[in-house]
Short mmCIF file of C-alpha atoms and ligand atoms in Angstrom, two decimals:
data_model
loop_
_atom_site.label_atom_id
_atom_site.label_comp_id
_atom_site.label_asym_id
_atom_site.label_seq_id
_atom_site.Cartn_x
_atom_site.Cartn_y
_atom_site.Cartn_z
CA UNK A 161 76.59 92.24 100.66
CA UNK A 162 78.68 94.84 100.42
CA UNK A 163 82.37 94.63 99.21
CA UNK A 164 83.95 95.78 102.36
CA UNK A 165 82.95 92.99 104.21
CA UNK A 166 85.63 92.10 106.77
CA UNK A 167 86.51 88.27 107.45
CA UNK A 168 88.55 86.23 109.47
CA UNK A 169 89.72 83.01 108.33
CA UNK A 170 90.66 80.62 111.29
CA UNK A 171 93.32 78.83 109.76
CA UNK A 172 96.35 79.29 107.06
CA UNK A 173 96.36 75.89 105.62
CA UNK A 174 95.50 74.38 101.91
CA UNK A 175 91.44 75.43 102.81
CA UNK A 176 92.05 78.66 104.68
CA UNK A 177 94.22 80.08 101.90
CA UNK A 178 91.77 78.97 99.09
CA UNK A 179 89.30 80.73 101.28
CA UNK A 180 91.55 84.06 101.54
CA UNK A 181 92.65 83.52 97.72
CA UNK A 182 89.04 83.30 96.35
CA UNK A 183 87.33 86.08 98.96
CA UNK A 184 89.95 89.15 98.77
CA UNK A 185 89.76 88.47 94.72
CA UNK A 186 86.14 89.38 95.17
CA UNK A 187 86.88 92.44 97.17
CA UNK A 188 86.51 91.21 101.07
CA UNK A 189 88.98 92.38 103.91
CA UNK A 190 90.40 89.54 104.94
CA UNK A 191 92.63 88.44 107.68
CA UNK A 192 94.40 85.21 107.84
CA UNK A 193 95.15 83.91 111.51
CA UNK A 194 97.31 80.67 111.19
CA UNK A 195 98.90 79.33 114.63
CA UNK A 196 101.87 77.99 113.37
CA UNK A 197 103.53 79.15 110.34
CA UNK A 198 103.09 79.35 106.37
CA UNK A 199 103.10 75.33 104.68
CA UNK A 200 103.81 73.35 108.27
CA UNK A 201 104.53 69.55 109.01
CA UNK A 202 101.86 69.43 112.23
CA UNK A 203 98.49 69.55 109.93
CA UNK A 204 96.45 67.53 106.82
CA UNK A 205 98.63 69.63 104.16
CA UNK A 206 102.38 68.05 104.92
CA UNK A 207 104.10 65.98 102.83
CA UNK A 208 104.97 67.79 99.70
CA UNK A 209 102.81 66.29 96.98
CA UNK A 210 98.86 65.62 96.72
CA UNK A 211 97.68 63.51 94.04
CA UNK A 212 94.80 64.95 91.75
CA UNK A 213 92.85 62.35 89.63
CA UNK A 214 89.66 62.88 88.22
CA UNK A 215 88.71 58.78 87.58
CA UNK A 216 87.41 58.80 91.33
CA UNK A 217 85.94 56.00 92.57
CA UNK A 218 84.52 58.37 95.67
CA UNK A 219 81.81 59.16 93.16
CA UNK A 220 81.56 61.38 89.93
CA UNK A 221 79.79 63.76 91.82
CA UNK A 222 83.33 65.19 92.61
CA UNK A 223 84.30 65.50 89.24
CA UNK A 224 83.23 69.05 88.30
CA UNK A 225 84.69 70.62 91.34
CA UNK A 226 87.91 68.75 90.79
CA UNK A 227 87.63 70.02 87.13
CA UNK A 228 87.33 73.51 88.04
CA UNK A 229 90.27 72.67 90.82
CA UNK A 230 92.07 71.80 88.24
CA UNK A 231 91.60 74.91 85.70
CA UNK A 232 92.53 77.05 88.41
CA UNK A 233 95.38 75.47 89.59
CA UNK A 234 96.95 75.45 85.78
CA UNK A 235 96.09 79.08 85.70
CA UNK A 236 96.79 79.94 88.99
CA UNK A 237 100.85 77.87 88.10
CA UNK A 238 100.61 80.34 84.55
CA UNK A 239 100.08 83.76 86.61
CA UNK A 240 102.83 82.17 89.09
CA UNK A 241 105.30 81.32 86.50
CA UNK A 242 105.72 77.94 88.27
CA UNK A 243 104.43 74.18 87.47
CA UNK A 244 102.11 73.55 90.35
CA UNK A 245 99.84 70.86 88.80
CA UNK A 246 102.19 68.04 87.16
CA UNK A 247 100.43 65.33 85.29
CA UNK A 248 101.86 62.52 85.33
CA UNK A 249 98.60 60.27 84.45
CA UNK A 250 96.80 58.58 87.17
CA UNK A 251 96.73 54.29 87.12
CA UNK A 252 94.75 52.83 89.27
CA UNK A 253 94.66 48.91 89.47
CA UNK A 254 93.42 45.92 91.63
CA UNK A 255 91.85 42.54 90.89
CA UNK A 256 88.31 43.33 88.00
CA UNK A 257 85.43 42.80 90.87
CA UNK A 258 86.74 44.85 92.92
CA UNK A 259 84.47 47.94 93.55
CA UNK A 260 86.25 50.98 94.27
CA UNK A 261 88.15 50.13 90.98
CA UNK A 262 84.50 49.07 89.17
CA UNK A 263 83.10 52.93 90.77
CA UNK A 264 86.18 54.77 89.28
CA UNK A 265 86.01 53.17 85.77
CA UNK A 266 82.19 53.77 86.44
CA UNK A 267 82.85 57.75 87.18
CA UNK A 268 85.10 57.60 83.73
CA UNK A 269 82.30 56.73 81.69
CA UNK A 270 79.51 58.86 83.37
CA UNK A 271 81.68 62.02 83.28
CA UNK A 272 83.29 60.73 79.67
CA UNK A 273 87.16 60.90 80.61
CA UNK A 274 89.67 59.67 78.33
CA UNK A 275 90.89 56.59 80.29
CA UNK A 276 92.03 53.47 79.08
CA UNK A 277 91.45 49.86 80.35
CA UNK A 278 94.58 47.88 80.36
CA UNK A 279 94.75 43.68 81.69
CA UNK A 280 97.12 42.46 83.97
CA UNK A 281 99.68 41.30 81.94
CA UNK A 282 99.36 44.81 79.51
CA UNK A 283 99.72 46.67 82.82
CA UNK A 284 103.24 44.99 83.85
CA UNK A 285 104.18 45.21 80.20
CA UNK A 286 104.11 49.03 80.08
CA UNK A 287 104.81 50.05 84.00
CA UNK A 288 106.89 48.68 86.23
CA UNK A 289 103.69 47.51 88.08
CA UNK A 290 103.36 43.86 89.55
CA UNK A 291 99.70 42.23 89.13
CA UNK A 292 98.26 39.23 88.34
CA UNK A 293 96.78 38.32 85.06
CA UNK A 294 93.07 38.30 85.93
CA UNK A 295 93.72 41.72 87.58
CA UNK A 296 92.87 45.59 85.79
CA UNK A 297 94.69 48.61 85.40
CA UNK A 298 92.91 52.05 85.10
CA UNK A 299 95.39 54.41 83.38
CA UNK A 300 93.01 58.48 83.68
CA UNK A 301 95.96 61.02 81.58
CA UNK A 302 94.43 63.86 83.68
CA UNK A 303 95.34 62.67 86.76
CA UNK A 304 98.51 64.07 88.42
CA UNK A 305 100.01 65.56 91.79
CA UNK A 306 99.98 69.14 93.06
CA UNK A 307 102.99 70.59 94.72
CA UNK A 308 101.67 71.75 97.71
CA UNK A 309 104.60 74.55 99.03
CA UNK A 310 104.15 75.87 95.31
CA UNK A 311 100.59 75.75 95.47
CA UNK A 312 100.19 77.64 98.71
CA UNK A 313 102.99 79.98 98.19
CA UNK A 314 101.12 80.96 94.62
CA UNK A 315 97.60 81.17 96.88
CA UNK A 316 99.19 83.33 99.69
CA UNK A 317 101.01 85.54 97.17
CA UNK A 318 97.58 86.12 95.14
CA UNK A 319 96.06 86.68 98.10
CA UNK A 320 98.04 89.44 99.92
CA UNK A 321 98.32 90.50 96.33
CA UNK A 322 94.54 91.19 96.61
CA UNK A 323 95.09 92.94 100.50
CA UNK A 324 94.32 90.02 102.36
CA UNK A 325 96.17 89.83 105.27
CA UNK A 326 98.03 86.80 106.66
CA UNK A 327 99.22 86.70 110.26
CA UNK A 328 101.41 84.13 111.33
CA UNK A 329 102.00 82.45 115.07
CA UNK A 330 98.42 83.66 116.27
CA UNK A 331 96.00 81.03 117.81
CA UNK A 332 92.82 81.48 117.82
CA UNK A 333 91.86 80.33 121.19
CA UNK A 334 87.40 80.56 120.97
CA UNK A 335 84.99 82.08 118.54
CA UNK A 336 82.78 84.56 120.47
CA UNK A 337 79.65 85.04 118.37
CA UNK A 338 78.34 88.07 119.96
CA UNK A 339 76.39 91.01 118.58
CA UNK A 340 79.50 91.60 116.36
CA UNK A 341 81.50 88.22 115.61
CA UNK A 342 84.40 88.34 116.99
CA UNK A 343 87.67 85.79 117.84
CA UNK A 344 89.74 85.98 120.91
CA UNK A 345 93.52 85.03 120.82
CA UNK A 346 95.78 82.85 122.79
CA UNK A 347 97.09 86.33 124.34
CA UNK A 348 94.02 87.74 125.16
CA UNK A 349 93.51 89.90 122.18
CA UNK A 350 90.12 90.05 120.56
CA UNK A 351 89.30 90.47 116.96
CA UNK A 352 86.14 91.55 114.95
CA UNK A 353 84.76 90.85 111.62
CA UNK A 354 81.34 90.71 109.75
CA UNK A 355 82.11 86.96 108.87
CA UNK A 356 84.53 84.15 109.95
CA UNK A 357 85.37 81.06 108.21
CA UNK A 358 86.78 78.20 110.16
CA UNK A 359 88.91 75.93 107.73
CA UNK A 360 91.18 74.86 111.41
CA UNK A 361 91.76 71.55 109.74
CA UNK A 362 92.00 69.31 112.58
CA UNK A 363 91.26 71.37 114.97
CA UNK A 364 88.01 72.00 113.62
CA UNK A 365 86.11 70.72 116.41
CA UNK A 366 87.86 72.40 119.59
CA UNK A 367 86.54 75.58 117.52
CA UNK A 368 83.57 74.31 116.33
CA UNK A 369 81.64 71.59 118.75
CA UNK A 370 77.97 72.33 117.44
CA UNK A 371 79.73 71.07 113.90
CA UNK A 372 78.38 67.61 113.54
CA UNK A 373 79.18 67.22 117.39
CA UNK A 374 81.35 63.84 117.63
CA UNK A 375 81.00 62.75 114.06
CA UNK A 376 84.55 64.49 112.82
CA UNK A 377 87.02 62.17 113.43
CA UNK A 378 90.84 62.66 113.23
CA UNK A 379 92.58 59.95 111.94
CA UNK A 380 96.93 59.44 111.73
CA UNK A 381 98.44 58.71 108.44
CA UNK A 382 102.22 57.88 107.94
CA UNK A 383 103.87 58.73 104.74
CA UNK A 384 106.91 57.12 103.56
CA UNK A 385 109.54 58.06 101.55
CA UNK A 386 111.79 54.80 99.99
CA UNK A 387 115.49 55.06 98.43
CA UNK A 388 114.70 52.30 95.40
CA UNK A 389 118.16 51.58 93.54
CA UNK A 390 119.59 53.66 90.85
CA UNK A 391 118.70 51.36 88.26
CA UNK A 392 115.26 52.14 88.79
CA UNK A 393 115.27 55.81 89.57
CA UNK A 394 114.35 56.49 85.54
CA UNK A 395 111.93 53.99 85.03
CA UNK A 396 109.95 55.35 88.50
CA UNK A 397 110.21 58.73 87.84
CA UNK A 398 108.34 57.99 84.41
CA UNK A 399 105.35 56.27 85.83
CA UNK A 400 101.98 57.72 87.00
CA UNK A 401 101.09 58.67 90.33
CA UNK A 402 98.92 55.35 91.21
CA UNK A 403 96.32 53.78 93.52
CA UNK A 404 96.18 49.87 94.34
CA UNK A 405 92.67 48.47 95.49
CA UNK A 406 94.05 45.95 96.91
CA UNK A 407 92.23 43.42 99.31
CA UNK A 408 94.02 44.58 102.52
CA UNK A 409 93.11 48.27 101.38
CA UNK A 410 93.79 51.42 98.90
CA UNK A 411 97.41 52.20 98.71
CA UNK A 412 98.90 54.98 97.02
CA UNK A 413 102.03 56.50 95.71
CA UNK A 414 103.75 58.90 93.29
CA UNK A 415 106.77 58.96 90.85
CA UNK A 416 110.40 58.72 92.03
CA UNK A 417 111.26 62.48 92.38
CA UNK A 418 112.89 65.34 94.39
CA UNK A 419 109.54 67.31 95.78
CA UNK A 420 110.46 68.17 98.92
CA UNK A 421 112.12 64.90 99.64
CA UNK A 422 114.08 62.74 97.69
CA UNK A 423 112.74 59.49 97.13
CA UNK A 424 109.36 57.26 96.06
CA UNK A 425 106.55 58.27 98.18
CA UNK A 426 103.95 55.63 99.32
CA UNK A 427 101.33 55.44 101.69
CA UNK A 428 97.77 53.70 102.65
CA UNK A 429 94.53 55.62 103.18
CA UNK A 430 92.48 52.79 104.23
CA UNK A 431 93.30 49.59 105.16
CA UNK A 432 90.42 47.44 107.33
CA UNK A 433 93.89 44.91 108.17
CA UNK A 434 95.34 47.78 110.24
CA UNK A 435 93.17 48.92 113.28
CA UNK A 436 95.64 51.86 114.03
CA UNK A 437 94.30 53.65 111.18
CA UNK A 438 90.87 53.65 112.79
CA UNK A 439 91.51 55.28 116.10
CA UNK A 440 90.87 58.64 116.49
CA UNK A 441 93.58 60.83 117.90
CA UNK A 442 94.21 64.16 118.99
CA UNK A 443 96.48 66.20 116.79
CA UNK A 444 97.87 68.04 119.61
CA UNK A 445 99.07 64.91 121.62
CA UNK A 446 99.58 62.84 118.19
CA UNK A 447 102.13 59.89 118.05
CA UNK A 448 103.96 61.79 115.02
CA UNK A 449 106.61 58.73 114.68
CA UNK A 450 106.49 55.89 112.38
CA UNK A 451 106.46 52.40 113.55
CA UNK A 452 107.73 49.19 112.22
CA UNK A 453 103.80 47.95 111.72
CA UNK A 454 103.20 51.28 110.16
CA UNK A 455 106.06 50.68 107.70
CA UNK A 456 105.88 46.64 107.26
CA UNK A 457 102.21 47.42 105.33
CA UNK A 458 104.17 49.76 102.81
CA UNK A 459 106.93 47.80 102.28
CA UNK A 460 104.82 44.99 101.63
CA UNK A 461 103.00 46.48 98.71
CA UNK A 462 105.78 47.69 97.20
CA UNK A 463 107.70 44.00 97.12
CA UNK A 464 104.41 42.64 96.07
CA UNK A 465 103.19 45.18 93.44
CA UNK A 466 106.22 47.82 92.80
CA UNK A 467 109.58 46.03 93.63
CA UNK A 468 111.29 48.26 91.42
CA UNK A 469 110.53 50.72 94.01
CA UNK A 470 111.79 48.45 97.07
CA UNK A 471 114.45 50.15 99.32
CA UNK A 472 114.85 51.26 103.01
CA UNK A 473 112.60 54.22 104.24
CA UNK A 474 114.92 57.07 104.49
CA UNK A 475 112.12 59.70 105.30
CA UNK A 476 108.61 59.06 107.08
CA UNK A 477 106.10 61.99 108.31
CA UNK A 478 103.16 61.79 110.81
CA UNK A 479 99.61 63.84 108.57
CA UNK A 480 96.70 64.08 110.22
CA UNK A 481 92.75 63.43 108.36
CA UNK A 482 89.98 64.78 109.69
CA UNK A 483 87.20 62.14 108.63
CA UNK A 484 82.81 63.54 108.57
CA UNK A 485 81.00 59.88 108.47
CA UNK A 486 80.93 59.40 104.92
CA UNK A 487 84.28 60.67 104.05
CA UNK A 488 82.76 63.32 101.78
CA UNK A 489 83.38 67.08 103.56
CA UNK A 490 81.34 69.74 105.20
CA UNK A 491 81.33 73.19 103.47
CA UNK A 492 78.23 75.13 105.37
CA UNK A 493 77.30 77.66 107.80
CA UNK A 494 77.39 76.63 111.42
CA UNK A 495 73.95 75.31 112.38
CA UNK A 496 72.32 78.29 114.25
CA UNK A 497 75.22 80.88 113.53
CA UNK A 498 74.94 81.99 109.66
CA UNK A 499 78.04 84.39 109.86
CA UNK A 500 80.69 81.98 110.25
CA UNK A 501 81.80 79.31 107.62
CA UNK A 502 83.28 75.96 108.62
CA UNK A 503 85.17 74.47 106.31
CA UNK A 504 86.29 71.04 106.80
CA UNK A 505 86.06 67.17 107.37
CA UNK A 506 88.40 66.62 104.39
CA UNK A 507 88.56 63.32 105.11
CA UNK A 508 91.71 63.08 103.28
CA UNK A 509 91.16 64.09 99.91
CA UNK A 510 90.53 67.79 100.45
CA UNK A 511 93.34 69.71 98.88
CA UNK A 512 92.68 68.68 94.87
CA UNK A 513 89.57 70.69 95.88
CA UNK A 514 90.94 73.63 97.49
CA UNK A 515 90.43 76.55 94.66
CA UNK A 516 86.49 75.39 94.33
CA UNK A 517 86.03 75.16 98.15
CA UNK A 518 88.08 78.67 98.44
CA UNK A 519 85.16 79.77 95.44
CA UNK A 520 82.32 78.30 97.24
CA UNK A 521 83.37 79.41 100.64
CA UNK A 522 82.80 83.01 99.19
CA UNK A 523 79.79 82.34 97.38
CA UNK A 524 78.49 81.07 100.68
CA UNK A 525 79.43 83.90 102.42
CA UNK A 526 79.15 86.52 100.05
CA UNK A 527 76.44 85.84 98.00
CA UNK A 528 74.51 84.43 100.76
CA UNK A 529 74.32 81.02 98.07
CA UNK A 530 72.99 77.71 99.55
CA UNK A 531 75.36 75.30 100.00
CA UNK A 532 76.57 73.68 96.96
CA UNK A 533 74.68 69.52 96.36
CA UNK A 534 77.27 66.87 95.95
CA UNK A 535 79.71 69.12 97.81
CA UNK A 536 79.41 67.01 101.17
CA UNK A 537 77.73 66.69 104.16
CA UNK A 538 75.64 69.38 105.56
CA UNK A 539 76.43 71.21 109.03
CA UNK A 540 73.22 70.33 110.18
CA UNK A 541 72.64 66.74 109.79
CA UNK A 542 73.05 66.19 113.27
C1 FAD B 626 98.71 61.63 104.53
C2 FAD B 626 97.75 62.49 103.75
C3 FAD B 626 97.65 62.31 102.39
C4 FAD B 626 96.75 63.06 101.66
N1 FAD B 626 96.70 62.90 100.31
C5 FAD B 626 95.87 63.66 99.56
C6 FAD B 626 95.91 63.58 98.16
O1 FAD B 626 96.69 62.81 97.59
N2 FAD B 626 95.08 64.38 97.44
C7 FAD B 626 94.23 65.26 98.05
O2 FAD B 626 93.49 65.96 97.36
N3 FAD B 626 94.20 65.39 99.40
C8 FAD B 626 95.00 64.61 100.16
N4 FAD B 626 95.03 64.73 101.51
C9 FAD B 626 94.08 65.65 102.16
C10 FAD B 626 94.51 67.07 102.12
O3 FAD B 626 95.88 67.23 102.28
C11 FAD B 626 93.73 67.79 103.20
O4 FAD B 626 92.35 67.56 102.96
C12 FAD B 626 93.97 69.28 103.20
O5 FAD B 626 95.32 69.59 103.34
C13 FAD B 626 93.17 69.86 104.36
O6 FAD B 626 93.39 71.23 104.40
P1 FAD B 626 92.91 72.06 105.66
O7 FAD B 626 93.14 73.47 105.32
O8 FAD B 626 91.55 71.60 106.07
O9 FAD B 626 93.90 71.58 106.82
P2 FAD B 626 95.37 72.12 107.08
O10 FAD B 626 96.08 72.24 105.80
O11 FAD B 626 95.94 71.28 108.16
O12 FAD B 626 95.13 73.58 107.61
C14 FAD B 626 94.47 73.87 108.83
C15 FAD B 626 95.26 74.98 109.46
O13 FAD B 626 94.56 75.54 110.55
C16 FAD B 626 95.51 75.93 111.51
N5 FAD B 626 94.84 76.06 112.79
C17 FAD B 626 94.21 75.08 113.47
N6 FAD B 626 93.70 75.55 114.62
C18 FAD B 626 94.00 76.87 114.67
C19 FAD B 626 93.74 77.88 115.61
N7 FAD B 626 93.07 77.62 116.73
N8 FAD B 626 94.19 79.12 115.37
C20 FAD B 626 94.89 79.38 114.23
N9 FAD B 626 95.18 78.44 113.30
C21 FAD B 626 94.72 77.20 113.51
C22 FAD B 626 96.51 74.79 111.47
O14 FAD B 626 97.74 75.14 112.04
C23 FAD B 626 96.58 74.50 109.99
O15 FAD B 626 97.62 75.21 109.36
C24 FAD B 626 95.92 64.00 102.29
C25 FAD B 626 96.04 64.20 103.68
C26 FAD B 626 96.96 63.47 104.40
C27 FAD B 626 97.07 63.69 105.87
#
């Protein structure tokens, strides 16, 4: 195809700018249209910091893409003159059956990653971690966080760098997939292209309903910020990012720090004990507030695994996932319509990804590739 192709990309989030990044680089004319503005609190990117970890007990399918995330994001930071990728090492711990934590120490040794296996009582020796005895810790050095208003500033710049352009404030109201693709605006106004890519986040489905029709689920997440005593500031800002398998579900959370907000950031991704995280919302009618029985979950793992990090929530934020059945996401042509892209059903690990799903995304659409095996679910498996 030739390199004049002109694109629209529905969407100016973590996936829409990898998309823009990766396809202007190889010579398309791209247009960004993003409804609200650049790095926003109302979609799946908010929140300031992503964690990247390579030991992932999702599968170790994931781990070349996240590899290849991760060399561009360190080289994408070098051209930026900014740290974008910080690694802080990655521990991951929870009693020694349990099998998310067996499946990431299982991905460590398939894909040969320089982790270390440490007991319970090693683990609460060296971090200020709280676990019993008969309990493992997982401690992966490549793991990290991404800052994500650095990382998208350094995508957009690289991008408009490379003529893309990236129009803020603009809804994209329909897709019309005529004889010439085209996208018509909240004000009327109509737009053509050769190709569109659809990375709308959670508003993937209004845009795309043939898209695995009722199978992407949007899911609420709260994030929480607490305010741990100055004692402990030091010792907290030292430690890894890390993920408890616990038996009430996978918690999260990174070092004390400054990113955006200051404090110790901690949240749950799954958790069968709390049924809110299992409904399926709208993100445009979203209850963006935390609640007490959001919060009581969080403060409970922190008492009972990270007191050092104990204090009141100063700072909470409402993010949105956008779930495909099996959690893994859907990268593929839209069954029936091979011009436009969708990109999506992160199901809340997406952005690590987002430099080899902006590369893919162009290899789909410029190369005319097959989608990519072990890169998700395909658009047309019902
Ligand atoms: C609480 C939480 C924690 C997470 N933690 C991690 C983590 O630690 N590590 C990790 O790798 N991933 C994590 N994720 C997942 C990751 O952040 C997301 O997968 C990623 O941000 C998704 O990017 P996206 O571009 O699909 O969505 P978004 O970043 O939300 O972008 C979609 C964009 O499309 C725009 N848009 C939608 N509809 C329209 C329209 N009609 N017209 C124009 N624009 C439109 C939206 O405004 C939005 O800006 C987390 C997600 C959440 C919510």
């Amino acid at each position: 195809m030739s390199a004049k192709v002109r694109v629209i990309v529905v969407g100016g989030g973590a996936i829409g700018l990898a998309s823009a990044w990766a396809l202007s680089r190889r010579g398309a004319a791209v247009t960004v249209l993003e409804r609200f503005g650049h790095v926003h609190d109302r979609g799946s990117h908010s929140g300031h910091t992503r964690v990247i970890r390579q030991a992932y007990h999702e599968g170790s399918s994931y781990v070349p893409m996240i590899q290849q995330s991760d060399r561009e994001w360190q080289a994408l930071g070098r051209r930026a003159g900014d740290e974008l990728l910080v690694r802080s090492g990655l521990l991951l711990f929870g009693p020694a059956d349990d099998p998310e934590l067996r499946a990431a120490i299982d991905t460590c040794n398939r894909c040969q990653l320089p982790y270390s296996l440490h007991e319970g009582a090693e683990a609460r020796e060296r971090w200020p971690v709280r676990m019993p005895d008969d309990w493992r810790a997982c401690f992966d050095p490549s793991g990290g966080y991404l800052r994500v208003g650095p990382c998208m500033d350094a995508m957009a710049h690289e991008a408009r760098a490379a003529g893309a352009v990236l129009r803020h404030g603009v809804k994209v109201e329909a897709l019309e997939l005529g004889a010439e693709p085209s996208v018509r605006l909240a004000d009327g106004e109509r737009l053509h292209a050769d190709r569109i890519v659809v990375a709308a986040g959670a508003w993937l489905p209004q845009l795309c309903p043939t898209l695995l029709p009722g199978r992407l689920v949007r899911l609420r997440r709260i994030l929480a910020w607490s305010s741990p005593a100055p004692e402990h500031h030091a010792a907290l800002a030292a430690m890894p990012v890390w993920g408890a398998f616990l038996p009430e579900g996978f918690f999260y959370g990174f070092p004390y720090g400054s990113e955006g907000i200051v404090g110790l950031k901690v949240a749950v991704h799954t958790s069968a004990a709390q049924a809110r995280l299992a409904e399926p919302i709208d993100p445009d009618t979203v209850d963006r507030r935390a609640h007490p029985e959001d919060l009581e979950p969080l403060r409970r793992v922190l008492a009972e695994h990270l007191p050092a990090g104990r204090g009141p929530f100063d700072a909470t934020h409402a993010c949105l996932y956008t779930c495909t059945p099996s959690w893994d996401f859907v990268i593929d042509r839209l069954p029936g319509e091979p011009r436009v892209i969708a990109a999506g059903g992160m199901s809340g690990h997406g952005f690590k990804f987002a430099p080899a799903i902006g590369i893919h995304v162009a290899e789909l659409l410029l190369d005319e590739a097959p989608p990519r095996p072990g890169l998700g679910v395909a658009a047309h498996a019902g």
